[in-house]
Amino acid sequence: SFIKDCIVGKTISVKELEAEGFEGIFVGSGAGLPNFMNIPGENFINIMSSNEYLTRVNLMDASNPDTDTPINPAKSVMVVGGGNTAMDSCRTAKRLGAEKVFIVYRRSEAEMPARLEEVKHAKEEGIEFLTLHNPIEYHADEKGNVTEVVLQKMELGEPDASGRRSPVEKAGSDFVIDCDVVIMALGTSPNPLIASTTGGLNINRRGCIEANEMGATSREGVFAGGDAVTGAATVILAMGAGRKAAKAIDEYIKSK
């Protein structure tokens, strides 16, 4: 019955795994939960995560109007974020025919986490950059389709905990700009379900599972690695974490 549940994809808790006799458990659930800003109007139609946008375009043929889940043709596309995924999203939107595509990033261009080549190529394709700006509200038409965004100008203040200068809003600098598609490229976080349902499993302020360099967590017998621990990173780092944890799990079981 347990094996059958696993095959059909039923959710199995860590407690249930331990009850079935598993002595070493590895959590590699990744960080696939897109980040949003939770500002007014963010649930309007045609505001989506970069995960959804790029997946639909690249894997679901969404640029084809005859497909089951097509994207709406866009004239003005805003991409929020400054990383490599933001660059992928804006260049994709431009190639799909949007007349105006612009990136909004709350810090300066010098602080963008995207690779310099990605920024350069985006500019070469005609992408506009609105750095030191931040969306604070969206407007929509009578059908709930996004039509405008209220942007606020920013300036750099004191460094934050990571050492980067924190953006501070400029009072009275709000203005409105048209957009009919918004793509949120603010990174991803681990899904909180595992941590919230697994007692004794410590997480940090970013929602990532706390684990040592060998993957051991605060709960005995439970190990973790990859994006669930580090936040969104690379496949290579996740593979390395899995190998280290496998060795640690083997040693842990042998020592019992």
CSV table of C-alpha atoms in Angstrom, one decimal:
chain,number,residue,atom,x,y,z
A,1,SER,CA,0.0,0.0,0.0
A,2,PHE,CA,2.8,2.4,0.9
A,3,ILE,CA,4.7,1.7,-2.4
A,4,LYS,CA,1.5,2.1,-4.3
A,5,ASP,CA,0.9,5.5,-2.7
A,6,CYS,CA,4.4,6.6,-3.7
A,7,ILE,CA,3.9,5.5,-7.3
A,8,VAL,CA,0.6,7.4,-7.7
A,9,GLY,CA,2.1,10.5,-6.3
A,10,LYS,CA,0.3,10.7,-2.9
A,11,THR,CA,1.9,13.0,-0.5
A,12,ILE,CA,4.0,11.1,2.1
A,13,SER,CA,5.2,12.8,5.2
A,14,VAL,CA,8.6,12.4,6.9
A,15,LYS,CA,6.8,10.9,9.9
A,16,GLU,CA,5.2,8.2,7.6
A,17,LEU,CA,8.5,7.4,6.0
A,18,GLU,CA,10.1,6.9,9.5
A,19,ALA,CA,7.1,4.7,10.5
A,20,GLU,CA,7.8,2.5,7.4
A,21,GLY,CA,11.3,1.9,8.7
A,22,PHE,CA,13.3,4.3,6.6
A,23,GLU,CA,16.3,5.3,8.8
A,24,GLY,CA,17.8,8.0,6.5
A,25,ILE,CA,15.7,10.4,4.6
A,26,PHE,CA,16.9,13.0,2.1
A,27,VAL,CA,14.9,16.1,1.3
A,28,GLY,CA,15.7,17.5,-2.2
A,29,SER,CA,12.5,19.4,-2.9
A,30,GLY,CA,14.1,22.4,-4.5
A,31,ALA,CA,13.0,26.0,-4.6
A,32,GLY,CA,10.2,26.2,-7.1
A,33,LEU,CA,7.9,28.6,-5.4
A,34,PRO,CA,7.9,31.9,-7.4
A,35,ASN,CA,8.3,35.1,-5.3
A,36,PHE,CA,5.8,37.9,-5.7
A,37,MET,CA,5.6,41.4,-4.1
A,38,ASN,CA,2.1,41.2,-2.5
A,39,ILE,CA,1.1,44.6,-3.7
A,40,PRO,CA,-2.4,45.8,-4.8
A,41,GLY,CA,-3.6,44.4,-8.0
A,42,GLU,CA,-1.0,41.6,-8.3
A,43,ASN,CA,-3.7,39.0,-8.9
A,44,PHE,CA,-4.9,40.7,-12.1
A,45,ILE,CA,-5.0,38.7,-15.3
A,46,ASN,CA,-1.7,38.6,-17.3
A,47,ILE,CA,0.5,39.1,-14.3
A,48,MET,CA,2.5,36.0,-14.0
A,49,SER,CA,5.8,34.5,-12.7
A,50,SER,CA,8.8,34.1,-15.0
A,51,ASN,CA,8.5,30.3,-14.2
A,52,GLU,CA,5.0,30.2,-15.7
A,53,TYR,CA,5.8,32.5,-18.7
A,54,LEU,CA,9.0,30.7,-19.8
A,55,THR,CA,7.5,27.2,-19.2
A,56,ARG,CA,4.4,28.0,-21.2
A,57,VAL,CA,6.4,29.5,-24.1
A,58,ASN,CA,9.2,27.0,-24.2
A,59,LEU,CA,7.5,23.7,-23.3
A,60,MET,CA,3.7,24.3,-24.0
A,61,ASP,CA,3.8,26.1,-27.4
A,62,ALA,CA,2.0,29.1,-25.8
A,63,SER,CA,3.1,31.5,-28.6
A,64,ASN,CA,0.8,29.5,-30.9
A,65,PRO,CA,-2.7,31.0,-30.7
A,66,ASP,CA,-4.2,27.6,-31.5
A,67,THR,CA,-2.6,25.8,-28.5
A,68,ASP,CA,-4.6,24.9,-25.4
A,69,THR,CA,-3.0,27.5,-23.2
A,70,PRO,CA,-1.8,30.4,-25.4
A,71,ILE,CA,-0.3,33.6,-23.9
A,72,ASN,CA,-2.1,36.8,-24.8
A,73,PRO,CA,-0.5,38.9,-27.5
A,74,ALA,CA,1.3,41.8,-25.7
A,75,LYS,CA,2.1,45.3,-26.8
A,76,SER,CA,3.8,46.5,-23.6
A,77,VAL,CA,5.5,44.0,-21.3
A,78,MET,CA,7.1,44.8,-17.9
A,79,VAL,CA,9.6,42.4,-16.4
A,80,VAL,CA,10.3,43.0,-12.7
A,81,GLY,CA,13.7,41.8,-11.5
A,82,GLY,CA,17.4,42.1,-12.5
A,83,GLY,CA,18.7,38.5,-12.7
A,84,ASN,CA,19.4,36.2,-15.7
A,85,THR,CA,15.8,34.9,-15.6
A,86,ALA,CA,14.6,38.5,-16.0
A,87,MET,CA,16.8,38.9,-19.1
A,88,ASP,CA,15.5,35.6,-20.5
A,89,SER,CA,11.9,36.8,-20.0
A,90,CYS,CA,12.3,40.2,-21.5
A,91,ARG,CA,14.1,38.9,-24.6
A,92,THR,CA,11.5,36.2,-25.1
A,93,ALA,CA,8.7,38.8,-24.9
A,94,LYS,CA,10.5,41.0,-27.4
A,95,ARG,CA,11.0,38.1,-29.9
A,96,LEU,CA,7.3,37.2,-29.6
A,97,GLY,CA,6.4,40.6,-31.0
A,98,ALA,CA,5.8,43.0,-28.1
A,99,GLU,CA,6.3,46.6,-29.2
A,100,LYS,CA,7.7,47.7,-25.8
A,101,VAL,CA,9.5,45.6,-23.3
A,102,PHE,CA,11.0,47.2,-20.2
A,103,ILE,CA,12.8,45.9,-17.1
A,104,VAL,CA,12.0,47.4,-13.7
A,105,TYR,CA,14.7,46.9,-11.0
A,106,ARG,CA,14.7,48.7,-7.7
A,107,ARG,CA,18.5,49.0,-7.5
A,108,SER,CA,21.0,50.4,-9.9
A,109,GLU,CA,22.3,48.6,-13.0
A,110,ALA,CA,25.7,48.1,-11.3
A,111,GLU,CA,24.0,46.0,-8.7
A,112,MET,CA,22.0,43.8,-11.1
A,113,PRO,CA,22.8,40.1,-10.4
A,114,ALA,CA,22.5,39.2,-14.1
A,115,ARG,CA,25.6,38.4,-16.0
A,116,LEU,CA,27.0,41.4,-17.9
A,117,GLU,CA,26.6,39.5,-21.2
A,118,GLU,CA,22.9,39.0,-20.5
A,119,VAL,CA,22.4,42.7,-19.8
A,120,LYS,CA,24.4,43.6,-22.9
A,121,HIS,CA,22.4,41.3,-25.2
A,122,ALA,CA,19.1,42.5,-23.7
A,123,LYS,CA,20.0,46.1,-24.6
A,124,GLU,CA,21.0,45.1,-28.1
A,125,GLU,CA,17.6,43.6,-28.6
A,126,GLY,CA,15.9,46.9,-27.6
A,127,ILE,CA,14.9,46.2,-24.0
A,128,GLU,CA,14.5,49.4,-21.9
A,129,PHE,CA,15.9,49.5,-18.4
A,130,LEU,CA,14.1,51.4,-15.6
A,131,THR,CA,16.6,50.9,-12.8
A,132,LEU,CA,16.0,52.5,-9.4
A,133,HIS,CA,12.2,52.0,-9.9
A,134,ASN,CA,9.8,49.8,-8.1
A,135,PRO,CA,6.1,48.8,-8.8
A,136,ILE,CA,3.7,49.6,-6.0
A,137,GLU,CA,0.3,49.0,-7.6
A,138,TYR,CA,-1.5,47.7,-10.7
A,139,HIS,CA,-4.6,48.9,-12.5
A,140,ALA,CA,-6.9,46.8,-14.7
A,141,ASP,CA,-9.8,47.1,-17.1
A,142,GLU,CA,-13.4,46.0,-16.4
A,143,LYS,CA,-12.5,42.4,-17.3
A,144,GLY,CA,-9.6,42.3,-14.8
A,145,ASN,CA,-6.8,42.5,-17.4
A,146,VAL,CA,-3.8,44.5,-16.2
A,147,THR,CA,-3.5,47.8,-18.1
A,148,GLU,CA,-1.2,50.0,-16.0
A,149,VAL,CA,1.4,49.9,-13.3
A,150,VAL,CA,2.2,52.6,-10.7
A,151,LEU,CA,6.0,52.9,-10.4
A,152,GLN,CA,7.9,54.7,-7.6
A,153,LYS,CA,11.4,56.0,-8.1
A,154,MET,CA,14.1,54.8,-5.7
A,155,GLU,CA,17.5,55.9,-4.4
A,156,LEU,CA,20.2,53.9,-2.8
A,157,GLY,CA,20.5,54.2,1.0
A,158,GLU,CA,22.6,52.3,3.6
A,159,PRO,CA,23.9,48.8,2.9
A,160,ASP,CA,21.6,45.9,3.9
A,161,ALA,CA,22.5,42.7,5.7
A,162,SER,CA,24.2,41.3,2.5
A,163,GLY,CA,26.3,44.4,2.1
A,164,ARG,CA,24.3,45.8,-0.8
A,165,ARG,CA,22.9,49.3,-0.5
A,166,SER,CA,19.3,49.2,0.3
A,167,PRO,CA,16.9,51.0,-2.0
A,168,VAL,CA,14.8,53.7,-0.4
A,169,GLU,CA,11.6,55.2,-2.1
A,170,LYS,CA,11.5,58.8,-3.1
A,171,ALA,CA,8.4,60.5,-1.7
A,172,GLY,CA,6.1,61.9,-4.3
A,173,SER,CA,7.8,60.3,-7.2
A,174,ASP,CA,5.0,58.0,-8.3
A,175,PHE,CA,3.9,57.8,-11.9
A,176,VAL,CA,1.8,55.5,-14.1
A,177,ILE,CA,3.0,53.6,-17.2
A,178,ASP,CA,1.0,51.3,-19.5
A,179,CYS,CA,1.6,47.5,-19.6
A,180,ASP,CA,-0.6,44.6,-20.7
A,181,VAL,CA,1.6,41.8,-19.5
A,182,VAL,CA,3.7,41.7,-16.3
A,183,ILE,CA,6.4,39.0,-15.6
A,184,MET,CA,7.7,38.7,-12.1
A,185,ALA,CA,11.3,37.5,-12.1
A,186,LEU,CA,12.1,37.9,-8.4
A,187,GLY,CA,13.5,34.5,-7.9
A,188,THR,CA,12.0,31.5,-6.1
A,189,SER,CA,11.8,30.1,-2.6
A,190,PRO,CA,11.4,26.6,-1.2
A,191,ASN,CA,7.9,25.4,-0.8
A,192,PRO,CA,7.0,25.8,2.9
A,193,LEU,CA,4.9,22.6,3.1
A,194,ILE,CA,7.7,20.2,4.2
A,195,ALA,CA,9.0,22.5,6.9
A,196,SER,CA,5.6,23.4,8.2
A,197,THR,CA,4.5,19.7,8.5
A,198,THR,CA,7.8,18.3,9.8
A,199,GLY,CA,8.4,18.9,13.5
A,200,GLY,CA,12.0,19.6,14.6
A,201,LEU,CA,13.1,20.7,11.1
A,202,ASN,CA,14.7,24.2,11.4
A,203,ILE,CA,14.4,26.7,8.6
A,204,ASN,CA,16.1,30.1,8.2
A,205,ARG,CA,14.5,33.5,7.6
A,206,ARG,CA,14.4,32.8,3.8
A,207,GLY,CA,12.4,29.6,4.3
A,208,CYS,CA,15.3,27.3,3.5
A,209,ILE,CA,16.0,24.1,5.5
A,210,GLU,CA,19.0,24.5,7.8
A,211,ALA,CA,21.6,21.8,7.2
A,212,ASN,CA,25.3,21.4,7.8
A,213,GLU,CA,27.9,20.9,5.0
A,214,MET,CA,27.1,17.1,4.9
A,215,GLY,CA,23.4,17.7,4.7
A,216,ALA,CA,22.4,16.8,8.2
A,217,THR,CA,19.4,18.8,9.4
A,218,SER,CA,18.2,19.5,13.0
A,219,ARG,CA,16.0,16.4,12.9
A,220,GLU,CA,17.8,13.2,13.4
A,221,GLY,CA,17.9,10.9,10.3
A,222,VAL,CA,16.7,13.7,8.0
A,223,PHE,CA,19.2,15.2,5.5
A,224,ALA,CA,18.6,17.9,2.9
A,225,GLY,CA,20.4,19.5,0.0
A,226,GLY,CA,20.2,21.5,-3.1
A,227,ASP,CA,17.9,24.5,-3.6
A,228,ALA,CA,15.8,23.5,-0.6
A,229,VAL,CA,18.9,24.4,1.6
A,230,THR,CA,20.7,27.1,-0.4
A,231,GLY,CA,17.8,28.8,-2.2
A,232,ALA,CA,17.8,28.9,-6.0
A,233,ALA,CA,21.2,27.9,-7.2
A,234,THR,CA,22.7,25.6,-9.9
A,235,VAL,CA,22.2,22.0,-10.8
A,236,ILE,CA,25.9,21.3,-10.2
A,237,LEU,CA,25.7,22.5,-6.6
A,238,ALA,CA,22.6,20.4,-6.0
A,239,MET,CA,24.2,17.3,-7.4
A,240,GLY,CA,27.2,17.9,-5.1
A,241,ALA,CA,25.0,18.3,-2.1
A,242,GLY,CA,23.2,15.0,-3.0
A,243,ARG,CA,26.5,13.1,-3.2
A,244,LYS,CA,27.7,14.5,0.2
A,245,ALA,CA,24.4,13.6,1.8
A,246,ALA,CA,24.4,10.1,0.4
A,247,LYS,CA,27.8,9.5,2.0
A,248,ALA,CA,26.6,11.0,5.3
A,249,ILE,CA,23.4,9.0,5.3
A,250,ASP,CA,25.4,5.8,4.7
A,251,GLU,CA,27.7,6.6,7.6
A,252,TYR,CA,24.8,7.6,9.8
A,253,ILE,CA,22.9,4.2,9.3
A,254,LYS,CA,26.1,2.2,9.8
A,255,SER,CA,26.8,3.9,13.1
A,256,LYS,CA,23.4,3.0,14.5
